PDB file of C-alpha atoms in Angstrom:
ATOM      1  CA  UNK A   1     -12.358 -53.080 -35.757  1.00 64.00           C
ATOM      2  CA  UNK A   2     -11.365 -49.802 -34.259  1.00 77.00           C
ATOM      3  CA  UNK A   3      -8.036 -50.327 -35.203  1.00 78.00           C
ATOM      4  CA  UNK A   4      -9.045 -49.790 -38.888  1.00 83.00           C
ATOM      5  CA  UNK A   5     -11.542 -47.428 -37.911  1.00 83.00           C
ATOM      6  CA  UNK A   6      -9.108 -45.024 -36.457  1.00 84.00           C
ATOM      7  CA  UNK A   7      -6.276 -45.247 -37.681  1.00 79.00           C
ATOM      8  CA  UNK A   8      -7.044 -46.443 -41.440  1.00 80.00           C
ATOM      9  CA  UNK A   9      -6.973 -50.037 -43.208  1.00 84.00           C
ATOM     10  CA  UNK A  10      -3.377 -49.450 -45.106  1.00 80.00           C
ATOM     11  CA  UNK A  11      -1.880 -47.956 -41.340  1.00 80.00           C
ATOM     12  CA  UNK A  12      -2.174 -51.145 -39.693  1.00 78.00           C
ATOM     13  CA  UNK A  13      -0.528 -54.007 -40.357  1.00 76.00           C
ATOM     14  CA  UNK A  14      -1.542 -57.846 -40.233  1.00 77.00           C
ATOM     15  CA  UNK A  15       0.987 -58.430 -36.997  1.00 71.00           C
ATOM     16  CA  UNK A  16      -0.494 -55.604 -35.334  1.00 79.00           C
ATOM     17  CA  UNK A  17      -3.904 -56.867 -35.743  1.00 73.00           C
ATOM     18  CA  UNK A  18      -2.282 -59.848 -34.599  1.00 69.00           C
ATOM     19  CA  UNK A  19      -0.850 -58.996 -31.534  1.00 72.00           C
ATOM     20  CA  UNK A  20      -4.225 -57.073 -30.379  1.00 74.00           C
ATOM     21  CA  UNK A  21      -6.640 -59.715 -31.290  1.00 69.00           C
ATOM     22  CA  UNK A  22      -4.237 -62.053 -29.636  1.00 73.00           C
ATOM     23  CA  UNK A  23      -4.669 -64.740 -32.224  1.00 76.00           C
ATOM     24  CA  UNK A  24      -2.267 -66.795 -33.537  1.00 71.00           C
ATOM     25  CA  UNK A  25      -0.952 -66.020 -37.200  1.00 69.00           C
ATOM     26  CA  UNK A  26      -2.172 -68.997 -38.703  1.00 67.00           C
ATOM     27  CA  UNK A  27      -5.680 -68.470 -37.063  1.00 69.00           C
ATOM     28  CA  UNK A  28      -5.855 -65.458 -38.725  1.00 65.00           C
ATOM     29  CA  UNK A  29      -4.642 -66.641 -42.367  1.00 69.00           C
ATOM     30  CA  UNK A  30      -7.310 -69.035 -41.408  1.00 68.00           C
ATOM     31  CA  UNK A  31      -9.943 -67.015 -41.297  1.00 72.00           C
ATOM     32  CA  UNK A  32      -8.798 -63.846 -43.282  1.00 76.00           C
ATOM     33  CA  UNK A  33      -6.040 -64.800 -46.249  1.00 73.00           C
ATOM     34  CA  UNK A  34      -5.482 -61.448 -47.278  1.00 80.00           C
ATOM     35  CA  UNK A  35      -5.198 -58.275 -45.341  1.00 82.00           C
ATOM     36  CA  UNK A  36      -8.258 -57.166 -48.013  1.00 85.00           C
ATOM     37  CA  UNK A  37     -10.717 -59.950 -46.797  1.00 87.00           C
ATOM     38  CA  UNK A  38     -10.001 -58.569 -43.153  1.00 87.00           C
ATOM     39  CA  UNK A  39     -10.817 -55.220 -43.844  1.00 89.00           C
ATOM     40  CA  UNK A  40     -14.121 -56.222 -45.910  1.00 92.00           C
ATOM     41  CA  UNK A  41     -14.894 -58.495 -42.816  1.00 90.00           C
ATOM     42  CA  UNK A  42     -14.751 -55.092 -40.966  1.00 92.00           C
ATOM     43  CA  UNK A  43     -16.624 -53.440 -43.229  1.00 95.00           C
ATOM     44  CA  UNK A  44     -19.699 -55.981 -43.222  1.00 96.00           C
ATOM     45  CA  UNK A  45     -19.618 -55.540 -39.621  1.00 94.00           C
ATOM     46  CA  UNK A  46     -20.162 -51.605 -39.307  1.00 95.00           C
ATOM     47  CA  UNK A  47     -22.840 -51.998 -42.303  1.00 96.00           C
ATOM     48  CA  UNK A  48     -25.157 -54.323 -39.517  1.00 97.00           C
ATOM     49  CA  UNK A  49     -24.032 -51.241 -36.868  1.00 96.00           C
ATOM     50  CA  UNK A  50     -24.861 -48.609 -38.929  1.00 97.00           C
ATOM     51  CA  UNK A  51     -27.943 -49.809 -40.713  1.00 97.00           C
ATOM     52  CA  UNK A  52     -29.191 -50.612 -37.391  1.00 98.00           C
ATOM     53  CA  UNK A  53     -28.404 -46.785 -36.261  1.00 98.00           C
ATOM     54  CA  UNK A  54     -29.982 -45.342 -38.926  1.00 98.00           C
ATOM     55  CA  UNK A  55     -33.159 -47.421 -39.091  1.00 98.00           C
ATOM     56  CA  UNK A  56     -33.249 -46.985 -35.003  1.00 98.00           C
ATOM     57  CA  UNK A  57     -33.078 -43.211 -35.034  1.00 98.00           C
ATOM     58  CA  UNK A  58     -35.798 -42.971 -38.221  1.00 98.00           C
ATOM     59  CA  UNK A  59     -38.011 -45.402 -36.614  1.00 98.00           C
ATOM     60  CA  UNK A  60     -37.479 -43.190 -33.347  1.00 98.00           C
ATOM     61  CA  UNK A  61     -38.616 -40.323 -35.555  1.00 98.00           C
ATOM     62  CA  UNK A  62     -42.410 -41.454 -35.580  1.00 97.00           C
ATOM     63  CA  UNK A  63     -43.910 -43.659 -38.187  1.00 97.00           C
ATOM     64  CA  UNK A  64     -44.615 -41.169 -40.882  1.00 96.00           C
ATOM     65  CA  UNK A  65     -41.722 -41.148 -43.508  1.00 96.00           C
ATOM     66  CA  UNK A  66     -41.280 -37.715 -43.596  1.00 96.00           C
ATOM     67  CA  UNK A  67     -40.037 -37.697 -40.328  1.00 97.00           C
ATOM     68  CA  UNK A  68     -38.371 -40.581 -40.853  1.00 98.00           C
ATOM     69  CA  UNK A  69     -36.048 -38.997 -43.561  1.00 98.00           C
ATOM     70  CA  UNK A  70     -35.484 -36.442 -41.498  1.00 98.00           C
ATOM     71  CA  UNK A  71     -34.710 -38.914 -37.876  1.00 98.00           C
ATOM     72  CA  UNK A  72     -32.072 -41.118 -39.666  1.00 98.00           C
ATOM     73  CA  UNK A  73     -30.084 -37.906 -38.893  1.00 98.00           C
ATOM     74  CA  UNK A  74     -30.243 -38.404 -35.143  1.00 98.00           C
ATOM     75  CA  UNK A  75     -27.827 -41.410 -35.851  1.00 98.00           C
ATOM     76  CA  UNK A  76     -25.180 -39.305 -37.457  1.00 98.00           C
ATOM     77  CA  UNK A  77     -25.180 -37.118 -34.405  1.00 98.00           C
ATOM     78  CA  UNK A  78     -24.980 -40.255 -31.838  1.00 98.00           C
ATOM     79  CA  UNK A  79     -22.351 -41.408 -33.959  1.00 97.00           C
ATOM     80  CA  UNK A  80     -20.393 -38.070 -33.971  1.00 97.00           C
ATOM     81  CA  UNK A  81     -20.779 -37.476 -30.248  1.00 97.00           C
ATOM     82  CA  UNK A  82     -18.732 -40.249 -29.256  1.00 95.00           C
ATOM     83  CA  UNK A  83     -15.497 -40.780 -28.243  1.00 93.00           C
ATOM     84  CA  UNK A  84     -12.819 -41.533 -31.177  1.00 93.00           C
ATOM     85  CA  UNK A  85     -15.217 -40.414 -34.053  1.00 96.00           C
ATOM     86  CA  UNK A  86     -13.710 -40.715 -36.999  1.00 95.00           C
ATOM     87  CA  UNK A  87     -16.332 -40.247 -39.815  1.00 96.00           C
ATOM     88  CA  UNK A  88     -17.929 -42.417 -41.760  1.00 96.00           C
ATOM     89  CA  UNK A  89     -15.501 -45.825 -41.957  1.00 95.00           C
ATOM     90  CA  UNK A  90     -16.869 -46.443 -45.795  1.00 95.00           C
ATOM     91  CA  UNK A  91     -15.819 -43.715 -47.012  1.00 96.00           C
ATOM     92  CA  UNK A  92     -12.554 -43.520 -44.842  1.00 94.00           C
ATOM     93  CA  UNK A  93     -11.798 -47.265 -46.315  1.00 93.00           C
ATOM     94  CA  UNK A  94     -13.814 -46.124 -49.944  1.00 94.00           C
ATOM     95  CA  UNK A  95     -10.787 -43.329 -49.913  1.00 94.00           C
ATOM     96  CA  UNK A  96      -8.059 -45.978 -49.197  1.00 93.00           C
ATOM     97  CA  UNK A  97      -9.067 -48.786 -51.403  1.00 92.00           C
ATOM     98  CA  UNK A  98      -8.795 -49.794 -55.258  1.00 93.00           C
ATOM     99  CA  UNK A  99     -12.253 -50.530 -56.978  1.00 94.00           C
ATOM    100  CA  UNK A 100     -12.278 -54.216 -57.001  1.00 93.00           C
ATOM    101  CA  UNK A 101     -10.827 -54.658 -53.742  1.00 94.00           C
ATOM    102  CA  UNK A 102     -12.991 -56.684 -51.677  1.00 93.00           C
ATOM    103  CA  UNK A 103     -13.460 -53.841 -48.893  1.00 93.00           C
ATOM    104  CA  UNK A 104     -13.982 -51.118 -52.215  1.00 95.00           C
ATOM    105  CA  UNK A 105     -16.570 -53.337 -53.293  1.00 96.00           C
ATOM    106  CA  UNK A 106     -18.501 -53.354 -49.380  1.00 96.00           C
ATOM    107  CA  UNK A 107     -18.225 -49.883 -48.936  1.00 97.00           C
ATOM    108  CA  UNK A 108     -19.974 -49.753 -52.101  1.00 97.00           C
ATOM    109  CA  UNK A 109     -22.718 -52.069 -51.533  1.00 97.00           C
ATOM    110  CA  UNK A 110     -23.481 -50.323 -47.917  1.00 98.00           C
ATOM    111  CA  UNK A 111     -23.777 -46.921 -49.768  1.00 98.00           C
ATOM    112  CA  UNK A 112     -26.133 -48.210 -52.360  1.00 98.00           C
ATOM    113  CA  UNK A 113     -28.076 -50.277 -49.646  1.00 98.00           C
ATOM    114  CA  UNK A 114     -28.869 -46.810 -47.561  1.00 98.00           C
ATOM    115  CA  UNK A 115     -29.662 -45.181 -50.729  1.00 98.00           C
ATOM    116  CA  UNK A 116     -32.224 -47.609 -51.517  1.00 98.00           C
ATOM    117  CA  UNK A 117     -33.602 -47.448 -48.099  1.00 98.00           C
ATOM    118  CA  UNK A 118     -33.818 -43.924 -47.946  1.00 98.00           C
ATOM    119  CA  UNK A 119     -35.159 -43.740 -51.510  1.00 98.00           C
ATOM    120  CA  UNK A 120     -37.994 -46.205 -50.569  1.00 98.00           C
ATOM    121  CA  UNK A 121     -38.380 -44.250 -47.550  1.00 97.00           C
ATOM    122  CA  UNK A 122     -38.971 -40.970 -49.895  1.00 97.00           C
ATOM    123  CA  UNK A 123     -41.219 -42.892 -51.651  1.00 96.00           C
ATOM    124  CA  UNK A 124     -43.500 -43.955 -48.812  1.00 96.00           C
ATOM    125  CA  UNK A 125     -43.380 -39.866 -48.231  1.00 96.00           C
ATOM    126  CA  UNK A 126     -44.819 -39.226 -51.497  1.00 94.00           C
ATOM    127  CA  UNK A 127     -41.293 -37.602 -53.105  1.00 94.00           C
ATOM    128  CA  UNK A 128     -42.219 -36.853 -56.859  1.00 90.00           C
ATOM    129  CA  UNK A 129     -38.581 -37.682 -57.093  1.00 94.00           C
ATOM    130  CA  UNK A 130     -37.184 -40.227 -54.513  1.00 96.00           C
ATOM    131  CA  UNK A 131     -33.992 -41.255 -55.923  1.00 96.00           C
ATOM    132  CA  UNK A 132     -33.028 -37.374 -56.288  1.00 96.00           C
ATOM    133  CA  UNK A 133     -34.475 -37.091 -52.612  1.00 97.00           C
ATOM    134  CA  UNK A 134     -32.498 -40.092 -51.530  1.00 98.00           C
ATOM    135  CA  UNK A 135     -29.025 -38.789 -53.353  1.00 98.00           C
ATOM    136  CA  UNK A 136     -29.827 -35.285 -51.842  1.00 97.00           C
ATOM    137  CA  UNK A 137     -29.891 -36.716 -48.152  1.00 98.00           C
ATOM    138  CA  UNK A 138     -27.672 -39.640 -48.605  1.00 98.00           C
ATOM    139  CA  UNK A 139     -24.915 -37.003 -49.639  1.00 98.00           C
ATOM    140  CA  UNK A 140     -25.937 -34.554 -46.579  1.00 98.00           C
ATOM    141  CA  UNK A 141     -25.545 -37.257 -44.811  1.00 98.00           C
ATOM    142  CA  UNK A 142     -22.177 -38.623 -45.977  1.00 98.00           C
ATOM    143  CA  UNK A 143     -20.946 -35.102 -45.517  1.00 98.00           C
ATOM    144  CA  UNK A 144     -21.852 -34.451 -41.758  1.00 98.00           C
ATOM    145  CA  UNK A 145     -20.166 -36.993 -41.210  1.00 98.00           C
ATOM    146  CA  UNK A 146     -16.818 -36.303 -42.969  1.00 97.00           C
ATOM    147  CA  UNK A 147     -17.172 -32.619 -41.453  1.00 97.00           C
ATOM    148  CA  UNK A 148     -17.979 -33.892 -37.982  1.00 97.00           C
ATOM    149  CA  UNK A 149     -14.615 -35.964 -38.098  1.00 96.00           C
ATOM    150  CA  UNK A 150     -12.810 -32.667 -39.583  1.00 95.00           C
ATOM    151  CA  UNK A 151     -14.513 -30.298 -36.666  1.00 95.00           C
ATOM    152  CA  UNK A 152     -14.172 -32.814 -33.817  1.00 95.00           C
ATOM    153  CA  UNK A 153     -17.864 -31.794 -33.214  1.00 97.00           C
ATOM    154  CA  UNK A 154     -21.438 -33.376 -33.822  1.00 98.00           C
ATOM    155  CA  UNK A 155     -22.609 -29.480 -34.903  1.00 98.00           C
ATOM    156  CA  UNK A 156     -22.278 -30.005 -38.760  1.00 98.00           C
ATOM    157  CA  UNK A 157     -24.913 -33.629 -38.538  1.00 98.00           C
ATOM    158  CA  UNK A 158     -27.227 -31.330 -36.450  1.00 98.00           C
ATOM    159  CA  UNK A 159     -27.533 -28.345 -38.882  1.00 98.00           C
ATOM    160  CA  UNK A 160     -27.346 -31.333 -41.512  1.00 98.00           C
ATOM    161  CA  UNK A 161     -30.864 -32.505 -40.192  1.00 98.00           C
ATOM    162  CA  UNK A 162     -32.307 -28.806 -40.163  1.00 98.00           C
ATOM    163  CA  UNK A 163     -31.368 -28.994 -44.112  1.00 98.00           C
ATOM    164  CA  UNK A 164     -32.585 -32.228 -44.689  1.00 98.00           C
ATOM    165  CA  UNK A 165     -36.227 -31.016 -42.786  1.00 97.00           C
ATOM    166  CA  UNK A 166     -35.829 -28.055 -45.749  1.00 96.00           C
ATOM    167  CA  UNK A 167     -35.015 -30.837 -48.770  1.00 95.00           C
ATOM    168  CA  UNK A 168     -37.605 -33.119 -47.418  1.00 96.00           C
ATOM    169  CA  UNK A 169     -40.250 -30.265 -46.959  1.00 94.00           C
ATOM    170  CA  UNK A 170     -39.124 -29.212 -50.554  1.00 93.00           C
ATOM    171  CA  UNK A 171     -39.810 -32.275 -52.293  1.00 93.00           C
ATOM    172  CA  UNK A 172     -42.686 -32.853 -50.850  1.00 88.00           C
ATOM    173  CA  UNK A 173     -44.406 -29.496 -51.270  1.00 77.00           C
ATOM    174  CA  UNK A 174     -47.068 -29.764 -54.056  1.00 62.00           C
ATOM    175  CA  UNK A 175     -48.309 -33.312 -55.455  1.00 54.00           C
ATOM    176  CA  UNK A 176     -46.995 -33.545 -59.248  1.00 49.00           C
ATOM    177  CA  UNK A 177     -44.452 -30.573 -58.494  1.00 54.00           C
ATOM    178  CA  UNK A 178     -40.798 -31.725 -59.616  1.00 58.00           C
ATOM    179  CA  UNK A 179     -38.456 -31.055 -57.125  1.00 56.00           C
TER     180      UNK A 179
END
């Protein structure tokens, strides 16, 4: 997993991942035929680690949505605080891929999963305009984390959760007001 992580999907090869799972080929044709079913194996693994972080640090947040919209951010912080960040691994793999390819089509799914999670989230709030609330944060979101990997630095997820506070407050201002 972090070998894909870090250094991309296309960087490492099959006898690399090979030699530092300590498998035997065969076990791993087994399991994985292509390189591509690997990778979207990956992939479906950091969706349950990252779903869980983000629904961990809303819930954290309180119980009112609001603040949950705003918490979720706490995760992309955690996440760019550690050692080896790299940014988000969708989009890393997203950037790598074809669309059809297996691990394409996960990073996909994952982005329209937390979309619909934050949109119901908005919802719950009382957004006029949840999808356009959950786009707004969802892309916030997705670029904290790209600029976190750039800076080497959690700064750009934290001044990412003062804006989303402002886009949450904003569409959430005056019942029947379009945001």
């Amino acid at each position: 997993m972090r070998l894909f992580y870090r250094e991309g999907i296309r960087a490492v090869g099959v006898d690399r991942v090979i030699a530092e799972a300590g498998v035997a080929k065969a076990t791993l044709y087994t399991h994985f035929p292509a390189k591509d079913d690997l990778a979207a194996a990956y992939l479906e693994h950091v969706d349950l680690l990252w779903t869980a972080s983000l629904t961990e640090a809303a819930e954290a947040a309180g119980p009112d949505p609001r603040a949950r919209l705003v918490g979720m951010f706490d995760a992309a912080v955690a996440a760019a605080e550690r050692d080896g960040f790299a940014g988000c691994g969708f989009l890393n793999a997203a950037a790598e891929m074809q669309p059809g390819d297996a691990a394409y089509e996960v990073a996909l799914r994952h982005k329209a999963a937390v979309r619909d999670w934050v949109t119901g989230l908005a919802a719950a709030a009382g957004a006029t305009a949840p999808d356009d609330l959950a786009v707004a944060l969802t892309v916030l979101l997705d670029g904290a984390l790209a600029d976190g990997a750039l800076q080497g630095s959690a700064r750009p997820a934290r001044v990412a959760k003062k804006a989303a506070a402002v886009l949450v407050a904003a569409a959430l201002t005056t019942e029947g007001e379009q945001w």
